[in-house]
């Protein structure tokens, strides 16, 4: 997206709308076990202000971790990672980079898979994903790839242990987005979704 304005030397990108479609809805179990990371397809996905009932990321708050070094680990904070979203096109790109037939959303703990939204992982924070059924997801930002997700992919490909680390490099800026529920309801595969992208800019002041 090219900038159309300039303010204090910063390129300003105008707001816009993009149309896509939900291809899959998935949910993880709860209980803290290692297998709870992997999700499974469900026919529809009810969401509340707390997230996905029964999902391991459910809750209005969560505990801080390595992503929040400004807090002592385990500090209670607002849960801005209730929902994990992935794109069909980017999953295919990751698979090509790892030289494997496919990367399944469930291996990465995905909850919603979409198609038709170009450069999905680069969609900026403050974007609203507005689903045809009424649900609105506020985007917090990119979901950075980690070795744990890479290990799930490697486990599905015996004889390719290097995938666990390679995934972190290959999936950078392709790993999808995380967000929180702004308006609850039910999300169903096949429904349309509109990304309402706000005016945004790259903050890089001189000096």
mmCIF file with all atom_site columns, C-alpha atoms in Angstrom:
data_model
loop_
_atom_site.group_PDB
_atom_site.id
_atom_site.type_symbol
_atom_site.label_atom_id
_atom_site.label_alt_id
_atom_site.label_comp_id
_atom_site.label_asym_id
_atom_site.label_entity_id
_atom_site.label_seq_id
_atom_site.pdbx_PDB_ins_code
_atom_site.Cartn_x
_atom_site.Cartn_y
_atom_site.Cartn_z
_atom_site.occupancy
_atom_site.B_iso_or_equiv
_atom_site.pdbx_formal_charge
_atom_site.auth_seq_id
_atom_site.auth_comp_id
_atom_site.auth_asym_id
_atom_site.auth_atom_id
_atom_site.pdbx_PDB_model_num
ATOM 1   C CA . UNK A 1 1   ? 0.000   0.000   0.000  1.00 0.00 ? 1   UNK A CA 1
ATOM 2   C CA . UNK A 1 2   ? 1.564   3.318   -0.982 1.00 0.00 ? 2   UNK A CA 1
ATOM 3   C CA . UNK A 1 3   ? 1.385   6.417   1.169  1.00 0.00 ? 3   UNK A CA 1
ATOM 4   C CA . UNK A 1 4   ? -0.722  9.295   -0.132 1.00 0.00 ? 4   UNK A CA 1
ATOM 5   C CA . UNK A 1 5   ? 0.091   11.924  2.480  1.00 0.00 ? 5   UNK A CA 1
ATOM 6   C CA . UNK A 1 6   ? 3.057   13.318  4.354  1.00 0.00 ? 6   UNK A CA 1
ATOM 7   C CA . UNK A 1 7   ? 3.234   14.694  7.881  1.00 0.00 ? 7   UNK A CA 1
ATOM 8   C CA . UNK A 1 8   ? 6.506   15.506  9.636  1.00 0.00 ? 8   UNK A CA 1
ATOM 9   C CA . UNK A 1 9   ? 8.261   13.317  7.084  1.00 0.00 ? 9   UNK A CA 1
ATOM 10  C CA . UNK A 1 10  ? 6.004   10.306  7.746  1.00 0.00 ? 10  UNK A CA 1
ATOM 11  C CA . UNK A 1 11  ? 4.128   8.601   4.909  1.00 0.00 ? 11  UNK A CA 1
ATOM 12  C CA . UNK A 1 12  ? 0.423   8.429   5.745  1.00 0.00 ? 12  UNK A CA 1
ATOM 13  C CA . UNK A 1 13  ? -1.495  5.455   4.350  1.00 0.00 ? 13  UNK A CA 1
ATOM 14  C CA . UNK A 1 14  ? -5.247  6.065   3.981  1.00 0.00 ? 14  UNK A CA 1
ATOM 15  C CA . UNK A 1 15  ? -7.841  3.805   5.528  1.00 0.00 ? 15  UNK A CA 1
ATOM 16  C CA . UNK A 1 16  ? -9.518  1.271   3.280  1.00 0.00 ? 16  UNK A CA 1
ATOM 17  C CA . UNK A 1 17  ? -11.716 -1.834  3.221  1.00 0.00 ? 17  UNK A CA 1
ATOM 18  C CA . UNK A 1 18  ? -10.776 -5.280  1.918  1.00 0.00 ? 18  UNK A CA 1
ATOM 19  C CA . UNK A 1 19  ? -13.121 -8.222  1.388  1.00 0.00 ? 19  UNK A CA 1
ATOM 20  C CA . UNK A 1 20  ? -12.304 -11.829 2.237  1.00 0.00 ? 20  UNK A CA 1
ATOM 21  C CA . UNK A 1 21  ? -13.928 -15.073 3.281  1.00 0.00 ? 21  UNK A CA 1
ATOM 22  C CA . UNK A 1 22  ? -13.680 -17.493 6.207  1.00 0.00 ? 22  UNK A CA 1
ATOM 23  C CA . UNK A 1 23  ? -12.502 -20.940 5.124  1.00 0.00 ? 23  UNK A CA 1
ATOM 24  C CA . UNK A 1 24  ? -12.221 -22.688 8.508  1.00 0.00 ? 24  UNK A CA 1
ATOM 25  C CA . UNK A 1 25  ? -12.961 -22.285 12.215 1.00 0.00 ? 25  UNK A CA 1
ATOM 26  C CA . UNK A 1 26  ? -10.949 -24.186 14.822 1.00 0.00 ? 26  UNK A CA 1
ATOM 27  C CA . UNK A 1 27  ? -10.755 -24.538 18.582 1.00 0.00 ? 27  UNK A CA 1
ATOM 28  C CA . UNK A 1 28  ? -8.218  -25.806 21.110 1.00 0.00 ? 28  UNK A CA 1
ATOM 29  C CA . UNK A 1 29  ? -8.927  -27.613 24.365 1.00 0.00 ? 29  UNK A CA 1
ATOM 30  C CA . UNK A 1 30  ? -8.217  -26.261 27.806 1.00 0.00 ? 30  UNK A CA 1
ATOM 31  C CA . UNK A 1 31  ? -6.166  -27.783 30.595 1.00 0.00 ? 31  UNK A CA 1
ATOM 32  C CA . UNK A 1 32  ? -2.580  -26.665 30.162 1.00 0.00 ? 32  UNK A CA 1
ATOM 33  C CA . UNK A 1 33  ? -1.271  -29.809 28.472 1.00 0.00 ? 33  UNK A CA 1
ATOM 34  C CA . UNK A 1 34  ? 1.109   -29.710 25.517 1.00 0.00 ? 34  UNK A CA 1
ATOM 35  C CA . UNK A 1 35  ? -1.554  -30.993 23.157 1.00 0.00 ? 35  UNK A CA 1
ATOM 36  C CA . UNK A 1 36  ? -3.867  -28.073 23.943 1.00 0.00 ? 36  UNK A CA 1
ATOM 37  C CA . UNK A 1 37  ? -1.860  -25.899 21.551 1.00 0.00 ? 37  UNK A CA 1
ATOM 38  C CA . UNK A 1 38  ? -3.118  -27.838 18.534 1.00 0.00 ? 38  UNK A CA 1
ATOM 39  C CA . UNK A 1 39  ? -6.618  -26.902 17.394 1.00 0.00 ? 39  UNK A CA 1
ATOM 40  C CA . UNK A 1 40  ? -9.302  -28.917 15.636 1.00 0.00 ? 40  UNK A CA 1
ATOM 41  C CA . UNK A 1 41  ? -11.926 -27.889 13.084 1.00 0.00 ? 41  UNK A CA 1
ATOM 42  C CA . UNK A 1 42  ? -15.397 -27.055 14.392 1.00 0.00 ? 42  UNK A CA 1
ATOM 43  C CA . UNK A 1 43  ? -18.562 -26.382 12.337 1.00 0.00 ? 43  UNK A CA 1
ATOM 44  C CA . UNK A 1 44  ? -18.949 -22.923 13.855 1.00 0.00 ? 44  UNK A CA 1
ATOM 45  C CA . UNK A 1 45  ? -17.125 -20.803 16.387 1.00 0.00 ? 45  UNK A CA 1
ATOM 46  C CA . UNK A 1 46  ? -19.099 -19.004 19.127 1.00 0.00 ? 46  UNK A CA 1
ATOM 47  C CA . UNK A 1 47  ? -17.127 -16.112 20.641 1.00 0.00 ? 47  UNK A CA 1
ATOM 48  C CA . UNK A 1 48  ? -17.824 -13.934 23.678 1.00 0.00 ? 48  UNK A CA 1
ATOM 49  C CA . UNK A 1 49  ? -16.072 -10.887 25.099 1.00 0.00 ? 49  UNK A CA 1
ATOM 50  C CA . UNK A 1 50  ? -13.747 -13.368 26.841 1.00 0.00 ? 50  UNK A CA 1
ATOM 51  C CA . UNK A 1 51  ? -12.827 -15.111 23.579 1.00 0.00 ? 51  UNK A CA 1
ATOM 52  C CA . UNK A 1 52  ? -13.674 -18.683 22.588 1.00 0.00 ? 52  UNK A CA 1
ATOM 53  C CA . UNK A 1 53  ? -15.396 -20.638 25.392 1.00 0.00 ? 53  UNK A CA 1
ATOM 54  C CA . UNK A 1 54  ? -13.348 -23.724 26.230 1.00 0.00 ? 54  UNK A CA 1
ATOM 55  C CA . UNK A 1 55  ? -10.293 -22.543 24.307 1.00 0.00 ? 55  UNK A CA 1
ATOM 56  C CA . UNK A 1 56  ? -6.937  -22.356 26.114 1.00 0.00 ? 56  UNK A CA 1
ATOM 57  C CA . UNK A 1 57  ? -6.716  -18.604 25.377 1.00 0.00 ? 57  UNK A CA 1
ATOM 58  C CA . UNK A 1 58  ? -10.169 -17.843 26.798 1.00 0.00 ? 58  UNK A CA 1
ATOM 59  C CA . UNK A 1 59  ? -10.435 -14.992 29.291 1.00 0.00 ? 59  UNK A CA 1
ATOM 60  C CA . UNK A 1 60  ? -10.612 -11.233 29.688 1.00 0.00 ? 60  UNK A CA 1
ATOM 61  C CA . UNK A 1 61  ? -7.090  -11.272 31.129 1.00 0.00 ? 61  UNK A CA 1
ATOM 62  C CA . UNK A 1 62  ? -3.960  -13.353 30.645 1.00 0.00 ? 62  UNK A CA 1
ATOM 63  C CA . UNK A 1 63  ? -0.519  -13.680 32.237 1.00 0.00 ? 63  UNK A CA 1
ATOM 64  C CA . UNK A 1 64  ? 2.437   -11.891 30.685 1.00 0.00 ? 64  UNK A CA 1
ATOM 65  C CA . UNK A 1 65  ? 5.267   -13.893 29.139 1.00 0.00 ? 65  UNK A CA 1
ATOM 66  C CA . UNK A 1 66  ? 8.348   -13.443 26.976 1.00 0.00 ? 66  UNK A CA 1
ATOM 67  C CA . UNK A 1 67  ? 6.430   -11.118 24.608 1.00 0.00 ? 67  UNK A CA 1
ATOM 68  C CA . UNK A 1 68  ? 6.019   -8.563  27.437 1.00 0.00 ? 68  UNK A CA 1
ATOM 69  C CA . UNK A 1 69  ? 9.516   -8.019  28.901 1.00 0.00 ? 69  UNK A CA 1
ATOM 70  C CA . UNK A 1 70  ? 8.342   -4.750  30.503 1.00 0.00 ? 70  UNK A CA 1
ATOM 71  C CA . UNK A 1 71  ? 6.371   -6.822  33.067 1.00 0.00 ? 71  UNK A CA 1
ATOM 72  C CA . UNK A 1 72  ? 7.610   -9.489  35.477 1.00 0.00 ? 72  UNK A CA 1
ATOM 73  C CA . UNK A 1 73  ? 6.638   -12.808 33.915 1.00 0.00 ? 73  UNK A CA 1
ATOM 74  C CA . UNK A 1 74  ? 3.224   -13.925 35.121 1.00 0.00 ? 74  UNK A CA 1
ATOM 75  C CA . UNK A 1 75  ? 1.770   -10.424 35.573 1.00 0.00 ? 75  UNK A CA 1
ATOM 76  C CA . UNK A 1 76  ? -1.974  -10.330 34.965 1.00 0.00 ? 76  UNK A CA 1
ATOM 77  C CA . UNK A 1 77  ? -2.847  -8.114  31.990 1.00 0.00 ? 77  UNK A CA 1
ATOM 78  C CA . UNK A 1 78  ? -5.620  -7.572  29.467 1.00 0.00 ? 78  UNK A CA 1
ATOM 79  C CA . UNK A 1 79  ? -5.980  -10.513 27.079 1.00 0.00 ? 79  UNK A CA 1
ATOM 80  C CA . UNK A 1 80  ? -5.200  -9.134  23.642 1.00 0.00 ? 80  UNK A CA 1
ATOM 81  C CA . UNK A 1 81  ? -4.462  -12.597 22.232 1.00 0.00 ? 81  UNK A CA 1
ATOM 82  C CA . UNK A 1 82  ? -7.866  -14.268 22.484 1.00 0.00 ? 82  UNK A CA 1
ATOM 83  C CA . UNK A 1 83  ? -8.037  -15.216 18.797 1.00 0.00 ? 83  UNK A CA 1
ATOM 84  C CA . UNK A 1 84  ? -5.394  -16.535 16.362 1.00 0.00 ? 84  UNK A CA 1
ATOM 85  C CA . UNK A 1 85  ? -6.078  -15.814 12.686 1.00 0.00 ? 85  UNK A CA 1
ATOM 86  C CA . UNK A 1 86  ? -4.291  -17.282 9.649  1.00 0.00 ? 86  UNK A CA 1
ATOM 87  C CA . UNK A 1 87  ? -4.524  -16.882 5.885  1.00 0.00 ? 87  UNK A CA 1
ATOM 88  C CA . UNK A 1 88  ? -4.772  -19.683 3.311  1.00 0.00 ? 88  UNK A CA 1
ATOM 89  C CA . UNK A 1 89  ? -2.320  -17.902 1.015  1.00 0.00 ? 89  UNK A CA 1
ATOM 90  C CA . UNK A 1 90  ? 0.324   -17.450 3.718  1.00 0.00 ? 90  UNK A CA 1
ATOM 91  C CA . UNK A 1 91  ? 0.053   -21.040 4.935  1.00 0.00 ? 91  UNK A CA 1
ATOM 92  C CA . UNK A 1 92  ? 0.829   -22.114 1.364  1.00 0.00 ? 92  UNK A CA 1
ATOM 93  C CA . UNK A 1 93  ? 3.786   -19.725 1.258  1.00 0.00 ? 93  UNK A CA 1
ATOM 94  C CA . UNK A 1 94  ? 5.192   -21.138 4.494  1.00 0.00 ? 94  UNK A CA 1
ATOM 95  C CA . UNK A 1 95  ? 4.786   -24.677 3.183  1.00 0.00 ? 95  UNK A CA 1
ATOM 96  C CA . UNK A 1 96  ? 6.658   -23.783 -0.007 1.00 0.00 ? 96  UNK A CA 1
ATOM 97  C CA . UNK A 1 97  ? 9.461   -22.235 2.031  1.00 0.00 ? 97  UNK A CA 1
ATOM 98  C CA . UNK A 1 98  ? 9.766   -25.412 4.121  1.00 0.00 ? 98  UNK A CA 1
ATOM 99  C CA . UNK A 1 99  ? 9.487   -27.653 1.045  1.00 0.00 ? 99  UNK A CA 1
ATOM 100 C CA . UNK A 1 100 ? 6.495   -29.574 2.406  1.00 0.00 ? 100 UNK A CA 1
ATOM 101 C CA . UNK A 1 101 ? 3.079   -30.157 0.788  1.00 0.00 ? 101 UNK A CA 1
ATOM 102 C CA . UNK A 1 102 ? 1.098   -28.024 3.228  1.00 0.00 ? 102 UNK A CA 1
ATOM 103 C CA . UNK A 1 103 ? 1.021   -26.374 6.626  1.00 0.00 ? 103 UNK A CA 1
ATOM 104 C CA . UNK A 1 104 ? -2.250  -26.970 8.444  1.00 0.00 ? 104 UNK A CA 1
ATOM 105 C CA . UNK A 1 105 ? -3.767  -24.226 10.570 1.00 0.00 ? 105 UNK A CA 1
ATOM 106 C CA . UNK A 1 106 ? -4.334  -26.621 13.458 1.00 0.00 ? 106 UNK A CA 1
ATOM 107 C CA . UNK A 1 107 ? -0.582  -27.257 13.778 1.00 0.00 ? 107 UNK A CA 1
ATOM 108 C CA . UNK A 1 108 ? -0.143  -23.540 14.474 1.00 0.00 ? 108 UNK A CA 1
ATOM 109 C CA . UNK A 1 109 ? -2.998  -23.292 16.961 1.00 0.00 ? 109 UNK A CA 1
ATOM 110 C CA . UNK A 1 110 ? -5.136  -21.249 14.570 1.00 0.00 ? 110 UNK A CA 1
ATOM 111 C CA . UNK A 1 111 ? -8.760  -20.383 15.345 1.00 0.00 ? 111 UNK A CA 1
ATOM 112 C CA . UNK A 1 112 ? -9.897  -18.672 12.145 1.00 0.00 ? 112 UNK A CA 1
ATOM 113 C CA . UNK A 1 113 ? -8.566  -19.157 8.611  1.00 0.00 ? 113 UNK A CA 1
ATOM 114 C CA . UNK A 1 114 ? -9.400  -16.613 5.921  1.00 0.00 ? 114 UNK A CA 1
ATOM 115 C CA . UNK A 1 115 ? -8.672  -16.131 2.244  1.00 0.00 ? 115 UNK A CA 1
ATOM 116 C CA . UNK A 1 116 ? -8.704  -13.164 -0.110 1.00 0.00 ? 116 UNK A CA 1
ATOM 117 C CA . UNK A 1 117 ? -7.043  -10.625 2.213  1.00 0.00 ? 117 UNK A CA 1
ATOM 118 C CA . UNK A 1 118 ? -3.646  -9.926  0.612  1.00 0.00 ? 118 UNK A CA 1
ATOM 119 C CA . UNK A 1 119 ? -0.536  -9.752  2.813  1.00 0.00 ? 119 UNK A CA 1
ATOM 120 C CA . UNK A 1 120 ? -2.761  -10.711 5.714  1.00 0.00 ? 120 UNK A CA 1
ATOM 121 C CA . UNK A 1 121 ? -0.033  -10.740 8.376  1.00 0.00 ? 121 UNK A CA 1
ATOM 122 C CA . UNK A 1 122 ? 0.912   -7.165  7.464  1.00 0.00 ? 122 UNK A CA 1
ATOM 123 C CA . UNK A 1 123 ? -2.559  -5.788  8.212  1.00 0.00 ? 123 UNK A CA 1
ATOM 124 C CA . UNK A 1 124 ? -1.945  -3.082  10.832 1.00 0.00 ? 124 UNK A CA 1
ATOM 125 C CA . UNK A 1 125 ? -3.132  -2.951  14.437 1.00 0.00 ? 125 UNK A CA 1
ATOM 126 C CA . UNK A 1 126 ? -6.482  -1.230  15.077 1.00 0.00 ? 126 UNK A CA 1
ATOM 127 C CA . UNK A 1 127 ? -7.959  -2.962  12.028 1.00 0.00 ? 127 UNK A CA 1
ATOM 128 C CA . UNK A 1 128 ? -11.429 -4.399  12.624 1.00 0.00 ? 128 UNK A CA 1
ATOM 129 C CA . UNK A 1 129 ? -12.335 -7.706  10.999 1.00 0.00 ? 129 UNK A CA 1
ATOM 130 C CA . UNK A 1 130 ? -16.109 -7.518  10.545 1.00 0.00 ? 130 UNK A CA 1
ATOM 131 C CA . UNK A 1 131 ? -17.746 -10.866 9.882  1.00 0.00 ? 131 UNK A CA 1
ATOM 132 C CA . UNK A 1 132 ? -21.023 -11.154 8.002  1.00 0.00 ? 132 UNK A CA 1
ATOM 133 C CA . UNK A 1 133 ? -22.691 -12.856 10.963 1.00 0.00 ? 133 UNK A CA 1
ATOM 134 C CA . UNK A 1 134 ? -22.023 -9.837  13.188 1.00 0.00 ? 134 UNK A CA 1
ATOM 135 C CA . UNK A 1 135 ? -18.810 -10.743 15.019 1.00 0.00 ? 135 UNK A CA 1
ATOM 136 C CA . UNK A 1 136 ? -16.075 -8.100  15.111 1.00 0.00 ? 136 UNK A CA 1
ATOM 137 C CA . UNK A 1 137 ? -12.459 -8.942  15.973 1.00 0.00 ? 137 UNK A CA 1
ATOM 138 C CA . UNK A 1 138 ? -10.056 -6.133  16.847 1.00 0.00 ? 138 UNK A CA 1
ATOM 139 C CA . UNK A 1 139 ? -6.528  -6.784  15.588 1.00 0.00 ? 139 UNK A CA 1
ATOM 140 C CA . UNK A 1 140 ? -3.726  -6.421  18.118 1.00 0.00 ? 140 UNK A CA 1
ATOM 141 C CA . UNK A 1 141 ? -0.867  -7.262  15.744 1.00 0.00 ? 141 UNK A CA 1
ATOM 142 C CA . UNK A 1 142 ? 1.254   -9.974  14.183 1.00 0.00 ? 142 UNK A CA 1
ATOM 143 C CA . UNK A 1 143 ? 1.674   -13.390 15.745 1.00 0.00 ? 143 UNK A CA 1
ATOM 144 C CA . UNK A 1 144 ? 5.440   -13.963 15.769 1.00 0.00 ? 144 UNK A CA 1
ATOM 145 C CA . UNK A 1 145 ? 6.526   -17.510 14.784 1.00 0.00 ? 145 UNK A CA 1
ATOM 146 C CA . UNK A 1 146 ? 8.110   -19.597 17.535 1.00 0.00 ? 146 UNK A CA 1
ATOM 147 C CA . UNK A 1 147 ? 9.951   -22.895 17.850 1.00 0.00 ? 147 UNK A CA 1
ATOM 148 C CA . UNK A 1 148 ? 6.964   -24.483 19.584 1.00 0.00 ? 148 UNK A CA 1
ATOM 149 C CA . UNK A 1 149 ? 4.722   -24.000 16.565 1.00 0.00 ? 149 UNK A CA 1
ATOM 150 C CA . UNK A 1 150 ? 7.618   -25.108 14.372 1.00 0.00 ? 150 UNK A CA 1
ATOM 151 C CA . UNK A 1 151 ? 7.909   -28.291 16.419 1.00 0.00 ? 151 UNK A CA 1
ATOM 152 C CA . UNK A 1 152 ? 4.264   -29.081 15.771 1.00 0.00 ? 152 UNK A CA 1
ATOM 153 C CA . UNK A 1 153 ? 4.937   -28.826 12.033 1.00 0.00 ? 153 UNK A CA 1
ATOM 154 C CA . UNK A 1 154 ? 8.108   -30.918 12.376 1.00 0.00 ? 154 UNK A CA 1
ATOM 155 C CA . UNK A 1 155 ? 6.237   -33.607 14.339 1.00 0.00 ? 155 UNK A CA 1
ATOM 156 C CA . UNK A 1 156 ? 3.903   -33.991 11.359 1.00 0.00 ? 156 UNK A CA 1
ATOM 157 C CA . UNK A 1 157 ? 6.915   -34.630 9.083  1.00 0.00 ? 157 UNK A CA 1
ATOM 158 C CA . UNK A 1 158 ? 9.061   -37.454 10.521 1.00 0.00 ? 158 UNK A CA 1
ATOM 159 C CA . UNK A 1 159 ? 12.655  -37.258 9.349  1.00 0.00 ? 159 UNK A CA 1
ATOM 160 C CA . UNK A 1 160 ? 12.579  -33.452 9.060  1.00 0.00 ? 160 UNK A CA 1
ATOM 161 C CA . UNK A 1 161 ? 13.620  -32.247 12.548 1.00 0.00 ? 161 UNK A CA 1
ATOM 162 C CA . UNK A 1 162 ? 15.144  -29.087 11.071 1.00 0.00 ? 162 UNK A CA 1
ATOM 163 C CA . UNK A 1 163 ? 11.656  -27.784 10.339 1.00 0.00 ? 163 UNK A CA 1
ATOM 164 C CA . UNK A 1 164 ? 11.236  -26.715 13.978 1.00 0.00 ? 164 UNK A CA 1
ATOM 165 C CA . UNK A 1 165 ? 13.905  -24.022 13.639 1.00 0.00 ? 165 UNK A CA 1
ATOM 166 C CA . UNK A 1 166 ? 13.449  -23.336 9.938  1.00 0.00 ? 166 UNK A CA 1
ATOM 167 C CA . UNK A 1 167 ? 9.814   -22.475 10.601 1.00 0.00 ? 167 UNK A CA 1
ATOM 168 C CA . UNK A 1 168 ? 10.802  -19.467 12.716 1.00 0.00 ? 168 UNK A CA 1
ATOM 169 C CA . UNK A 1 169 ? 12.676  -17.922 9.772  1.00 0.00 ? 169 UNK A CA 1
ATOM 170 C CA . UNK A 1 170 ? 10.339  -18.978 6.971  1.00 0.00 ? 170 UNK A CA 1
ATOM 171 C CA . UNK A 1 171 ? 7.131   -17.951 8.763  1.00 0.00 ? 171 UNK A CA 1
ATOM 172 C CA . UNK A 1 172 ? 8.321   -14.493 9.779  1.00 0.00 ? 172 UNK A CA 1
ATOM 173 C CA . UNK A 1 173 ? 5.594   -11.973 8.866  1.00 0.00 ? 173 UNK A CA 1
ATOM 174 C CA . UNK A 1 174 ? 3.469   -14.841 7.511  1.00 0.00 ? 174 UNK A CA 1
ATOM 175 C CA . UNK A 1 175 ? 2.305   -16.320 10.840 1.00 0.00 ? 175 UNK A CA 1
ATOM 176 C CA . UNK A 1 176 ? -0.985  -14.450 10.905 1.00 0.00 ? 176 UNK A CA 1
ATOM 177 C CA . UNK A 1 177 ? -2.549  -12.096 13.427 1.00 0.00 ? 177 UNK A CA 1
ATOM 178 C CA . UNK A 1 178 ? -3.851  -12.129 16.980 1.00 0.00 ? 178 UNK A CA 1
ATOM 179 C CA . UNK A 1 179 ? -6.823  -10.182 18.241 1.00 0.00 ? 179 UNK A CA 1
ATOM 180 C CA . UNK A 1 180 ? -9.627  -9.819  20.726 1.00 0.00 ? 180 UNK A CA 1
ATOM 181 C CA . UNK A 1 181 ? -13.406 -9.921  20.542 1.00 0.00 ? 181 UNK A CA 1
ATOM 182 C CA . UNK A 1 182 ? -15.000 -6.501  20.176 1.00 0.00 ? 182 UNK A CA 1
ATOM 183 C CA . UNK A 1 183 ? -18.462 -7.799  19.303 1.00 0.00 ? 183 UNK A CA 1
ATOM 184 C CA . UNK A 1 184 ? -19.512 -11.372 20.185 1.00 0.00 ? 184 UNK A CA 1
ATOM 185 C CA . UNK A 1 185 ? -21.510 -13.859 18.138 1.00 0.00 ? 185 UNK A CA 1
ATOM 186 C CA . UNK A 1 186 ? -20.861 -16.911 15.968 1.00 0.00 ? 186 UNK A CA 1
ATOM 187 C CA . UNK A 1 187 ? -18.370 -17.235 13.097 1.00 0.00 ? 187 UNK A CA 1
ATOM 188 C CA . UNK A 1 188 ? -19.104 -19.802 10.388 1.00 0.00 ? 188 UNK A CA 1
ATOM 189 C CA . UNK A 1 189 ? -16.915 -21.136 7.552  1.00 0.00 ? 189 UNK A CA 1
ATOM 190 C CA . UNK A 1 190 ? -17.940 -19.642 4.225  1.00 0.00 ? 190 UNK A CA 1
ATOM 191 C CA . UNK A 1 191 ? -19.092 -16.296 5.547  1.00 0.00 ? 191 UNK A CA 1
ATOM 192 C CA . UNK A 1 192 ? -17.696 -13.044 4.236  1.00 0.00 ? 192 UNK A CA 1
ATOM 193 C CA . UNK A 1 193 ? -15.361 -10.856 6.283  1.00 0.00 ? 193 UNK A CA 1
ATOM 194 C CA . UNK A 1 194 ? -14.467 -7.208  5.738  1.00 0.00 ? 194 UNK A CA 1
ATOM 195 C CA . UNK A 1 195 ? -11.168 -5.809  6.998  1.00 0.00 ? 195 UNK A CA 1
ATOM 196 C CA . UNK A 1 196 ? -11.680 -2.158  7.960  1.00 0.00 ? 196 UNK A CA 1
ATOM 197 C CA . UNK A 1 197 ? -8.114  -0.866  7.887  1.00 0.00 ? 197 UNK A CA 1
ATOM 198 C CA . UNK A 1 198 ? -7.622  2.514   9.578  1.00 0.00 ? 198 UNK A CA 1
ATOM 199 C CA . UNK A 1 199 ? -5.375  5.323   8.410  1.00 0.00 ? 199 UNK A CA 1
ATOM 200 C CA . UNK A 1 200 ? -1.871  4.331   9.495  1.00 0.00 ? 200 UNK A CA 1
ATOM 201 C CA . UNK A 1 201 ? 1.802   5.187   9.120  1.00 0.00 ? 201 UNK A CA 1
ATOM 202 C CA . UNK A 1 202 ? 5.301   3.918   9.813  1.00 0.00 ? 202 UNK A CA 1
ATOM 203 C CA . UNK A 1 203 ? 6.575   5.862   12.810 1.00 0.00 ? 203 UNK A CA 1
ATOM 204 C CA . UNK A 1 204 ? 10.240  6.517   12.036 1.00 0.00 ? 204 UNK A CA 1
ATOM 205 C CA . UNK A 1 205 ? 11.147  10.049  13.118 1.00 0.00 ? 205 UNK A CA 1
ATOM 206 C CA . UNK A 1 206 ? 14.516  11.404  12.070 1.00 0.00 ? 206 UNK A CA 1
ATOM 207 C CA . UNK A 1 207 ? 17.202  11.128  14.722 1.00 0.00 ? 207 UNK A CA 1
#
